[in-house]
Amino acid sequence: MGRSSCCDRRSVKRGAWSREEDAILTGFVKRFANAGNWMTLPHKAGLNRCGKSCRLRWLNYLRPALRHGRFTDEEDSLILSLYGDIGSKWSVIAAKLPGRTDNDVKNHWNTKLKKRHLLAMAPSPTPPTAATDSSSASDADESPLLPPPLDEPALALATVDDGGELTHRSEELYAELMGLIQQQPTTGDVRSPSSSSLSSTPTAGASSAGVSTATSPVDDKEFLPESRGSSMVVELDDPCAAHAFGATSFQDLLASSYDEIIGKEGLLYY
DNA sequence: AATTACGACAACCGCCTCTCA
DNA sequence: TTGAGAGGCGGTTGTCGTAAT
């Protein structure tokens, strides 16, 4: 038997996530935080995805309090500085940048900062003095100028709270999911393949109007924390429903707890 | 206008670490 | 003590949009 992947690649969807999938995942995470594990989540949520993929999608894109978009000069400088100190420990570096994920930092490094770093490091044909001061913001020289929040605990990312101006994409997606549910009265499938318009990356900035609940950030450690070895202990944990726990069941579940989810979201979440 | 090059970023891969039975 | 399973992480690839030619 060959290498066993965590998921059967033949039967699990891969590639870009659709808005529907995002909404389902967001809804499920919100509804069942603190219960179960990532590996069983797709099955229970009716997502034809690998658990790792779900985890990655949530952590890197859907999780509240994430910041997308351009890195600031301060962030660039901090990354360069930290890279000089610890190398490609992206998770550690990301922990110093509230709202940024290791994937974000890594991508940013590979596309932009790496060149700067190499330029700064490269032996210049010109005298070293000219080389060092000409490079825009190299690491070593830059670090004294930084106000890095290094005194913060390394869990900064996990507990980040940028004061409520968060672009809660998950809020949007969740609302979207509820919209889908309501549009499909009985038998509709949230995962309707017809909605294959994979515009899966809506702009991050648009915080949904009206969603102004004082939500605290979600700590990934809070979601599914003591999950190892345990099955997802939720209302859905019905063996009979396991095989068929598709979006319809999820719809029913969500619809039945609409008030709880929407009206008292904060209580659910935190 | 068409083609190419490049940047940005989402997602996947596979190995490593950790936890628990 | 150990093996299996799940999460974590860094490296890499794929895709899309845009600037340059």
mmCIF file of C-alpha atoms (C1' of nucleotides) in Angstrom:
data_model
loop_
_atom_site.group_PDB
_atom_site.id
_atom_site.type_symbol
_atom_site.label_atom_id
_atom_site.label_comp_id
_atom_site.label_asym_id
_atom_site.label_seq_id
_atom_site.Cartn_x
_atom_site.Cartn_y
_atom_site.Cartn_z
ATOM 1 C CA MET A 1 0.000 0.000 0.000
ATOM 2 C CA GLY A 2 1.340 3.319 -0.928
ATOM 3 C CA ARG A 3 1.667 6.391 1.023
ATOM 4 C CA SER A 4 -1.482 7.107 2.868
ATOM 5 C CA SER A 5 -2.599 10.619 2.551
ATOM 6 C CA CYS A 6 -4.953 11.986 5.127
ATOM 7 C CA CYS A 7 -7.615 12.074 2.502
ATOM 8 C CA ASP A 8 -8.441 10.066 -0.502
ATOM 9 C CA ARG A 9 -7.458 12.376 -3.267
ATOM 10 C CA ARG A 10 -9.763 10.720 -5.716
ATOM 11 C CA SER A 11 -12.872 11.428 -3.740
ATOM 12 C CA VAL A 12 -12.037 14.702 -2.110
ATOM 13 C CA LYS A 13 -12.468 17.979 -3.848
ATOM 14 C CA ARG A 14 -9.387 20.063 -4.294
ATOM 15 C CA GLY A 15 -8.594 23.482 -5.571
ATOM 16 C CA ALA A 16 -10.180 26.786 -4.922
ATOM 17 C CA TRP A 17 -12.941 27.035 -2.387
ATOM 18 C CA SER A 18 -16.332 28.246 -3.446
ATOM 19 C CA ARG A 19 -18.299 30.758 -1.476
ATOM 20 C CA GLU A 20 -20.747 28.079 -0.539
ATOM 21 C CA GLU A 21 -18.013 25.938 0.909
ATOM 22 C CA ASP A 22 -16.631 28.893 2.774
ATOM 23 C CA ALA A 23 -20.030 29.609 4.193
ATOM 24 C CA ILE A 24 -20.559 26.040 5.264
ATOM 25 C CA LEU A 25 -17.180 25.811 6.870
ATOM 26 C CA THR A 26 -17.619 29.108 8.631
ATOM 27 C CA GLY A 27 -21.018 28.160 9.843
ATOM 28 C CA PHE A 28 -19.831 24.857 11.104
ATOM 29 C CA VAL A 29 -16.829 26.229 12.892
ATOM 30 C CA LYS A 30 -18.922 28.887 14.507
ATOM 31 C CA ARG A 31 -21.604 26.504 15.501
ATOM 32 C CA PHE A 32 -19.412 23.775 16.836
ATOM 33 C CA ALA A 33 -16.373 25.477 18.134
ATOM 34 C CA ASN A 34 -14.654 23.524 20.830
ATOM 35 C CA ALA A 35 -15.920 20.248 19.627
ATOM 36 C CA GLY A 36 -14.301 17.583 17.586
ATOM 37 C CA ASN A 37 -11.389 17.701 15.254
ATOM 38 C CA TRP A 38 -10.521 18.844 11.821
ATOM 39 C CA MET A 39 -10.337 15.405 10.328
ATOM 40 C CA THR A 40 -13.949 14.651 11.010
ATOM 41 C CA LEU A 41 -15.213 18.125 10.333
ATOM 42 C CA PRO A 42 -15.624 17.826 6.563
ATOM 43 C CA HIS A 43 -17.697 14.724 6.906
ATOM 44 C CA LYS A 44 -19.897 16.179 9.550
ATOM 45 C CA ALA A 45 -20.262 19.468 7.807
ATOM 46 C CA GLY A 46 -21.015 17.881 4.489
ATOM 47 C CA LEU A 47 -17.929 19.254 2.878
ATOM 48 C CA ASN A 48 -16.206 17.104 0.343
ATOM 49 C CA ARG A 49 -12.833 18.342 1.482
ATOM 50 C CA CYS A 50 -9.833 17.091 3.319
ATOM 51 C CA GLY A 51 -9.753 18.044 6.959
ATOM 52 C CA LYS A 52 -6.394 19.592 6.543
ATOM 53 C CA SER A 53 -7.709 21.653 3.734
ATOM 54 C CA CYS A 54 -10.549 22.864 5.928
ATOM 55 C CA ARG A 55 -8.142 23.751 8.670
ATOM 56 C CA LEU A 56 -5.929 25.639 6.286
ATOM 57 C CA ARG A 57 -8.821 27.480 4.744
ATOM 58 C CA TRP A 58 -10.096 28.532 8.116
ATOM 59 C CA LEU A 59 -6.745 29.525 9.516
ATOM 60 C CA ASN A 60 -5.480 31.350 6.506
ATOM 61 C CA TYR A 61 -8.547 32.943 5.143
ATOM 62 C CA LEU A 62 -11.810 32.656 7.015
ATOM 63 C CA ARG A 63 -10.766 33.161 10.574
ATOM 64 C CA PRO A 64 -11.889 36.444 12.034
ATOM 65 C CA ALA A 65 -9.337 39.094 12.805
ATOM 66 C CA LEU A 66 -7.228 38.220 9.861
ATOM 67 C CA ARG A 67 -5.765 41.075 7.958
ATOM 68 C CA HIS A 68 -5.401 40.774 4.251
ATOM 69 C CA GLY A 69 -3.848 43.158 1.874
ATOM 70 C CA ARG A 70 -0.663 45.043 1.741
ATOM 71 C CA PHE A 71 1.980 44.726 4.338
ATOM 72 C CA THR A 72 3.026 47.952 5.927
ATOM 73 C CA ASP A 73 6.590 49.166 5.943
ATOM 74 C CA GLU A 74 6.741 48.391 9.620
ATOM 75 C CA GLU A 75 5.648 44.849 8.990
ATOM 76 C CA ASP A 76 8.185 44.473 6.209
ATOM 77 C CA SER A 77 10.930 45.711 8.422
ATOM 78 C CA LEU A 78 9.915 43.456 11.240
ATOM 79 C CA ILE A 79 9.824 40.433 8.980
ATOM 80 C CA LEU A 80 13.241 41.225 7.610
ATOM 81 C CA SER A 81 14.564 41.705 11.053
ATOM 82 C CA LEU A 82 13.104 38.519 12.421
ATOM 83 C CA TYR A 83 14.195 36.560 9.411
ATOM 84 C CA GLY A 84 17.698 37.687 10.062
ATOM 85 C CA ASP A 85 17.403 36.474 13.609
ATOM 86 C CA ILE A 86 15.561 33.209 13.326
ATOM 87 C CA GLY A 87 15.334 32.387 9.650
ATOM 88 C CA SER A 88 12.270 30.947 8.006
ATOM 89 C CA LYS A 89 10.288 30.283 11.126
ATOM 90 C CA TRP A 90 7.202 31.717 9.559
ATOM 91 C CA SER A 91 4.854 30.768 12.320
ATOM 92 C CA VAL A 92 7.040 32.540 14.839
ATOM 93 C CA ILE A 93 7.361 35.576 12.656
ATOM 94 C CA ALA A 94 3.643 35.623 11.979
ATOM 95 C CA ALA A 95 2.987 35.516 15.691
ATOM 96 C CA LYS A 96 4.602 38.916 15.927
ATOM 97 C CA LEU A 97 2.343 40.326 13.274
ATOM 98 C CA PRO A 98 -1.206 40.481 14.536
ATOM 99 C CA GLY A 99 -3.686 39.339 11.986
ATOM 100 C CA ARG A 100 -1.141 37.840 9.668
ATOM 101 C CA THR A 101 -0.765 34.157 9.060
ATOM 102 C CA ASP A 102 2.381 32.238 8.463
ATOM 103 C CA ASN A 103 1.193 31.618 4.955
ATOM 104 C CA ASP A 104 0.728 35.319 4.398
ATOM 105 C CA VAL A 105 4.155 36.086 5.712
ATOM 106 C CA LYS A 106 5.720 33.303 3.735
ATOM 107 C CA ASN A 107 4.092 34.405 0.519
ATOM 108 C CA HIS A 108 5.037 37.973 1.132
ATOM 109 C CA TRP A 109 8.582 36.954 1.746
ATOM 110 C CA ASN A 110 8.833 34.823 -1.347
ATOM 111 C CA THR A 111 7.351 37.418 -3.633
ATOM 112 C CA LYS A 112 8.835 40.576 -2.285
ATOM 113 C CA LEU A 113 11.062 40.590 0.710
ATOM 114 C CA LYS A 114 13.308 37.807 -0.435
ATOM 115 C CA LYS A 115 14.653 39.971 -3.186
ATOM 116 C CA ARG A 116 15.232 42.808 -0.839
ATOM 117 C CA HIS A 117 16.969 40.516 1.529
ATOM 118 C CA LEU A 118 19.178 39.024 -1.154
ATOM 119 C CA LEU A 119 19.994 42.430 -2.492
ATOM 120 C CA ALA A 120 20.984 43.573 0.924
ATOM 121 C CA MET A 121 23.067 40.487 1.490
ATOM 122 C CA ALA A 122 24.705 40.345 -1.903
ATOM 123 C CA PRO A 123 28.303 41.497 -2.001
ATOM 124 C CA SER A 124 28.232 44.669 -3.909
ATOM 125 C CA PRO A 125 30.837 45.597 -6.486
ATOM 126 C CA THR A 126 30.792 49.036 -5.002
ATOM 127 C CA PRO A 127 32.301 49.775 -1.645
ATOM 128 C CA PRO A 128 30.310 48.322 1.190
ATOM 129 C CA THR A 129 29.413 51.651 2.615
ATOM 130 C CA ALA A 130 27.537 52.596 -0.490
ATOM 131 C CA ALA A 131 25.898 49.232 -0.625
ATOM 132 C CA THR A 132 24.522 49.189 2.826
ATOM 133 C CA ASP A 133 23.030 52.587 2.909
ATOM 134 C CA SER A 134 21.592 52.364 -0.558
ATOM 135 C CA SER A 135 19.522 49.309 0.090
ATOM 136 C CA SER A 136 16.208 50.535 1.151
ATOM 137 C CA ALA A 137 15.359 48.759 4.326
ATOM 138 C CA SER A 138 17.681 45.973 5.035
ATOM 139 C CA ASP A 139 17.277 44.007 8.144
ATOM 140 C CA ALA A 140 20.148 44.746 10.393
ATOM 141 C CA ASP A 141 20.178 48.432 9.868
ATOM 142 C CA GLU A 142 16.491 48.688 10.126
ATOM 143 C CA SER A 143 15.859 46.882 13.287
ATOM 144 C CA PRO A 144 16.775 49.653 15.705
ATOM 145 C CA LEU A 145 14.118 51.801 14.131
ATOM 146 C CA LEU A 146 11.454 49.302 14.752
ATOM 147 C CA PRO A 147 8.914 49.419 17.450
ATOM 148 C CA PRO A 148 8.356 45.721 17.349
ATOM 149 C CA PRO A 149 5.918 44.373 19.843
ATOM 150 C CA LEU A 150 8.373 41.776 20.853
ATOM 151 C CA ASP A 151 7.386 41.960 24.436
ATOM 152 C CA GLU A 152 4.088 40.493 23.499
ATOM 153 C CA PRO A 153 3.624 36.827 24.031
ATOM 154 C CA ALA A 154 4.187 34.613 21.081
ATOM 155 C CA LEU A 155 0.494 33.926 21.058
ATOM 156 C CA ALA A 156 -0.134 37.332 19.680
ATOM 157 C CA LEU A 157 -1.629 35.984 16.558
ATOM 158 C CA ALA A 158 -3.871 33.623 18.341
ATOM 159 C CA THR A 159 -5.274 36.258 20.575
ATOM 160 C CA VAL A 160 -5.174 39.130 18.252
ATOM 161 C CA ASP A 161 -7.766 41.769 18.588
ATOM 162 C CA ASP A 162 -7.428 44.758 16.421
ATOM 163 C CA GLY A 163 -10.126 46.631 18.108
ATOM 164 C CA GLY A 164 -13.238 45.692 16.302
ATOM 165 C CA GLU A 165 -12.540 47.055 12.885
ATOM 166 C CA LEU A 166 -12.028 43.547 11.867
ATOM 167 C CA THR A 167 -13.009 42.553 8.450
ATOM 168 C CA HIS A 168 -15.082 39.671 9.484
ATOM 169 C CA ARG A 169 -15.274 37.718 6.343
ATOM 170 C CA SER A 170 -16.601 34.850 8.268
ATOM 171 C CA GLU A 171 -19.484 37.000 9.359
ATOM 172 C CA GLU A 172 -20.256 37.715 5.770
ATOM 173 C CA LEU A 173 -19.964 34.155 4.766
ATOM 174 C CA TYR A 174 -22.071 33.027 7.595
ATOM 175 C CA ALA A 175 -24.766 35.446 6.697
ATOM 176 C CA GLU A 176 -24.441 34.234 3.183
ATOM 177 C CA LEU A 177 -24.919 30.700 4.286
ATOM 178 C CA MET A 178 -28.060 31.643 6.082
ATOM 179 C CA GLY A 179 -29.220 33.355 2.964
ATOM 180 C CA LEU A 180 -28.614 30.247 0.964
ATOM 181 C CA ILE A 181 -30.509 28.214 3.440
ATOM 182 C CA GLN A 182 -33.457 30.498 3.306
ATOM 183 C CA GLN A 183 -33.416 30.591 -0.452
ATOM 184 C CA GLN A 184 -33.605 26.839 -0.597
ATOM 185 C CA PRO A 185 -36.692 25.986 1.326
ATOM 186 C CA THR A 186 -36.536 22.271 1.575
ATOM 187 C CA THR A 187 -34.317 20.180 -0.550
ATOM 188 C CA GLY A 188 -31.819 22.617 -1.839
ATOM 189 C CA ASP A 189 -28.234 21.674 -1.608
ATOM 190 C CA VAL A 190 -25.955 24.317 -0.313
ATOM 191 C CA ARG A 191 -23.176 22.769 -2.263
ATOM 192 C CA SER A 192 -24.998 23.196 -5.477
ATOM 193 C CA PRO A 193 -22.425 22.488 -8.094
ATOM 194 C CA SER A 194 -24.221 24.745 -10.444
ATOM 195 C CA SER A 195 -22.857 27.651 -8.538
ATOM 196 C CA SER A 196 -19.509 26.957 -9.951
ATOM 197 C CA SER A 197 -18.636 30.543 -10.317
ATOM 198 C CA LEU A 198 -15.493 30.150 -8.383
ATOM 199 C CA SER A 199 -15.109 33.712 -7.519
ATOM 200 C CA SER A 200 -13.834 32.261 -4.374
ATOM 201 C CA THR A 201 -11.873 35.199 -3.231
ATOM 202 C CA PRO A 202 -14.097 38.086 -2.556
ATOM 203 C CA THR A 203 -12.445 41.198 -1.421
ATOM 204 C CA ALA A 204 -11.440 41.048 2.112
ATOM 205 C CA GLY A 205 -12.150 44.537 3.115
ATOM 206 C CA ALA A 206 -15.867 44.677 2.941
ATOM 207 C CA SER A 207 -17.100 44.208 6.398
ATOM 208 C CA SER A 208 -20.684 43.339 6.266
ATOM 209 C CA ALA A 209 -22.844 46.189 7.253
ATOM 210 C CA GLY A 210 -24.811 45.551 10.310
ATOM 211 C CA VAL A 211 -22.588 42.860 11.626
ATOM 212 C CA SER A 212 -21.279 44.812 14.444
ATOM 213 C CA THR A 213 -21.459 42.393 17.231
ATOM 214 C CA ALA A 214 -18.662 42.875 19.624
ATOM 215 C CA THR A 215 -16.959 39.772 18.587
ATOM 216 C CA SER A 216 -13.728 38.890 20.117
ATOM 217 C CA PRO A 217 -11.159 37.260 18.017
ATOM 218 C CA VAL A 218 -11.228 33.592 17.581
ATOM 219 C CA ASP A 219 -8.300 31.706 18.763
ATOM 220 C CA ASP A 220 -7.510 28.736 16.697
ATOM 221 C CA LYS A 221 -6.554 27.042 19.882
ATOM 222 C CA GLU A 222 -10.099 27.612 20.980
ATOM 223 C CA PHE A 223 -11.495 25.867 18.023
ATOM 224 C CA LEU A 224 -11.259 22.165 18.406
ATOM 225 C CA PRO A 225 -8.621 22.338 21.049
ATOM 226 C CA GLU A 226 -8.512 19.099 22.921
ATOM 227 C CA SER A 227 -9.522 17.262 19.897
ATOM 228 C CA ARG A 228 -6.887 14.709 19.514
ATOM 229 C CA GLY A 229 -8.213 11.252 19.545
ATOM 230 C CA SER A 230 -11.687 12.373 20.205
ATOM 231 C CA SER A 231 -14.557 12.293 17.884
ATOM 232 C CA MET A 232 -16.502 15.398 17.229
ATOM 233 C CA VAL A 233 -18.981 15.420 20.005
ATOM 234 C CA VAL A 234 -21.762 17.468 18.706
ATOM 235 C CA GLU A 235 -25.386 17.156 18.145
ATOM 236 C CA LEU A 236 -24.561 15.709 14.804
ATOM 237 C CA ASP A 237 -22.676 12.849 16.151
ATOM 238 C CA ASP A 238 -25.175 10.405 14.986
ATOM 239 C CA PRO A 239 -23.615 7.372 13.395
ATOM 240 C CA CYS A 240 -26.636 6.849 11.293
ATOM 241 C CA ALA A 241 -26.380 10.294 9.895
ATOM 242 C CA ALA A 242 -22.698 10.133 9.416
ATOM 243 C CA HIS A 243 -22.782 8.837 5.919
ATOM 244 C CA ALA A 244 -25.467 11.150 4.840
ATOM 245 C CA PHE A 245 -24.653 14.189 6.775
ATOM 246 C CA GLY A 246 -24.716 16.425 3.849
ATOM 247 C CA ALA A 247 -25.580 20.009 3.474
ATOM 248 C CA THR A 248 -29.241 19.351 3.861
ATOM 249 C CA SER A 249 -28.806 18.120 7.365
ATOM 250 C CA PHE A 250 -26.590 21.020 8.039
ATOM 251 C CA GLN A 251 -29.175 23.348 6.690
ATOM 252 C CA ASP A 252 -31.776 21.878 8.929
ATOM 253 C CA LEU A 253 -29.533 22.143 11.844
ATOM 254 C CA LEU A 254 -28.647 25.710 11.169
ATOM 255 C CA ALA A 255 -32.133 26.696 10.384
ATOM 256 C CA SER A 256 -33.369 25.154 13.562
ATOM 257 C CA SER A 257 -30.941 27.134 15.576
ATOM 258 C CA TYR A 258 -31.165 30.311 13.599
ATOM 259 C CA ASP A 259 -31.910 32.492 16.564
ATOM 260 C CA GLU A 260 -29.150 31.058 18.551
ATOM 261 C CA ILE A 261 -26.623 31.431 15.830
ATOM 262 C CA ILE A 262 -27.528 34.804 14.537
ATOM 263 C CA GLY A 263 -29.047 36.401 17.541
ATOM 264 C CA LYS A 264 -26.649 35.261 20.155
ATOM 265 C CA GLU A 265 -23.631 34.737 18.106
ATOM 266 C CA GLY A 266 -21.306 36.082 20.657
ATOM 267 C CA LEU A 267 -22.451 33.565 23.176
ATOM 268 C CA LEU A 268 -21.947 30.799 20.769
ATOM 269 C CA TYR A 269 -18.634 31.897 19.700
ATOM 270 C CA TYR A 270 -16.895 32.806 22.818
ATOM 271 C "C1'" DA B 1 -4.176 44.033 -29.912
ATOM 272 C "C1'" DA B 2 -1.583 40.040 -28.737
ATOM 273 C "C1'" DT B 3 1.903 37.953 -26.190
ATOM 274 C "C1'" DT B 4 5.079 37.478 -22.477
ATOM 275 C "C1'" DA B 5 6.849 38.255 -17.857
ATOM 276 C "C1'" DC B 6 6.056 38.915 -13.365
ATOM 277 C "C1'" DG B 7 3.791 39.658 -8.891
ATOM 278 C "C1'" DA B 8 0.514 38.143 -5.562
ATOM 279 C "C1'" DC B 9 -1.675 34.766 -3.165
ATOM 280 C "C1'" DA B 10 -4.435 30.548 -2.399
ATOM 281 C "C1'" DA B 11 -3.849 25.881 -1.871
ATOM 282 C "C1'" DC B 12 -1.442 21.502 -1.714
ATOM 283 C "C1'" DC B 13 2.311 18.314 -0.285
ATOM 284 C "C1'" DG B 14 4.876 15.832 2.759
ATOM 285 C "C1'" DC B 15 7.536 15.628 6.791
ATOM 286 C "C1'" DC B 16 7.846 16.461 11.684
ATOM 287 C "C1'" DT B 17 6.015 16.889 16.340
ATOM 288 C "C1'" DC B 18 2.829 16.079 19.776
ATOM 289 C "C1'" DT B 19 -0.733 13.641 22.316
ATOM 290 C "C1'" DC B 20 -3.056 9.800 23.900
ATOM 291 C "C1'" DA B 21 -4.451 5.115 24.471
ATOM 292 C "C1'" DT C 1 7.204 2.461 26.098
ATOM 293 C "C1'" DT C 2 5.336 2.655 21.768
ATOM 294 C "C1'" DG C 3 2.491 3.156 17.792
ATOM 295 C "C1'" DA C 4 -1.281 5.539 15.577
ATOM 296 C "C1'" DG C 5 -3.623 9.541 14.584
ATOM 297 C "C1'" DA C 6 -4.065 14.460 14.326
ATOM 298 C "C1'" DG C 7 -2.142 19.012 14.107
ATOM 299 C "C1'" DG C 8 1.713 22.129 12.798
ATOM 300 C "C1'" DC C 9 4.797 23.844 9.676
ATOM 301 C "C1'" DG C 10 7.865 25.029 5.754
ATOM 302 C "C1'" DG C 11 8.428 24.346 0.938
ATOM 303 C "C1'" DT C 12 6.371 24.276 -3.394
ATOM 304 C "C1'" DT C 13 3.029 24.639 -7.058
ATOM 305 C "C1'" DG C 14 -0.953 26.512 -9.569
ATOM 306 C "C1'" DT C 15 -3.731 30.235 -10.961
ATOM 307 C "C1'" DC C 16 -5.072 34.750 -11.912
ATOM 308 C "C1'" DG C 17 -4.444 39.632 -12.744
ATOM 309 C "C1'" DT C 18 -1.607 43.195 -14.508
ATOM 310 C "C1'" DA C 19 2.299 45.535 -16.352
ATOM 311 C "C1'" DA C 20 5.617 45.495 -19.994
ATOM 312 C "C1'" DT C 21 6.999 44.586 -24.657
#
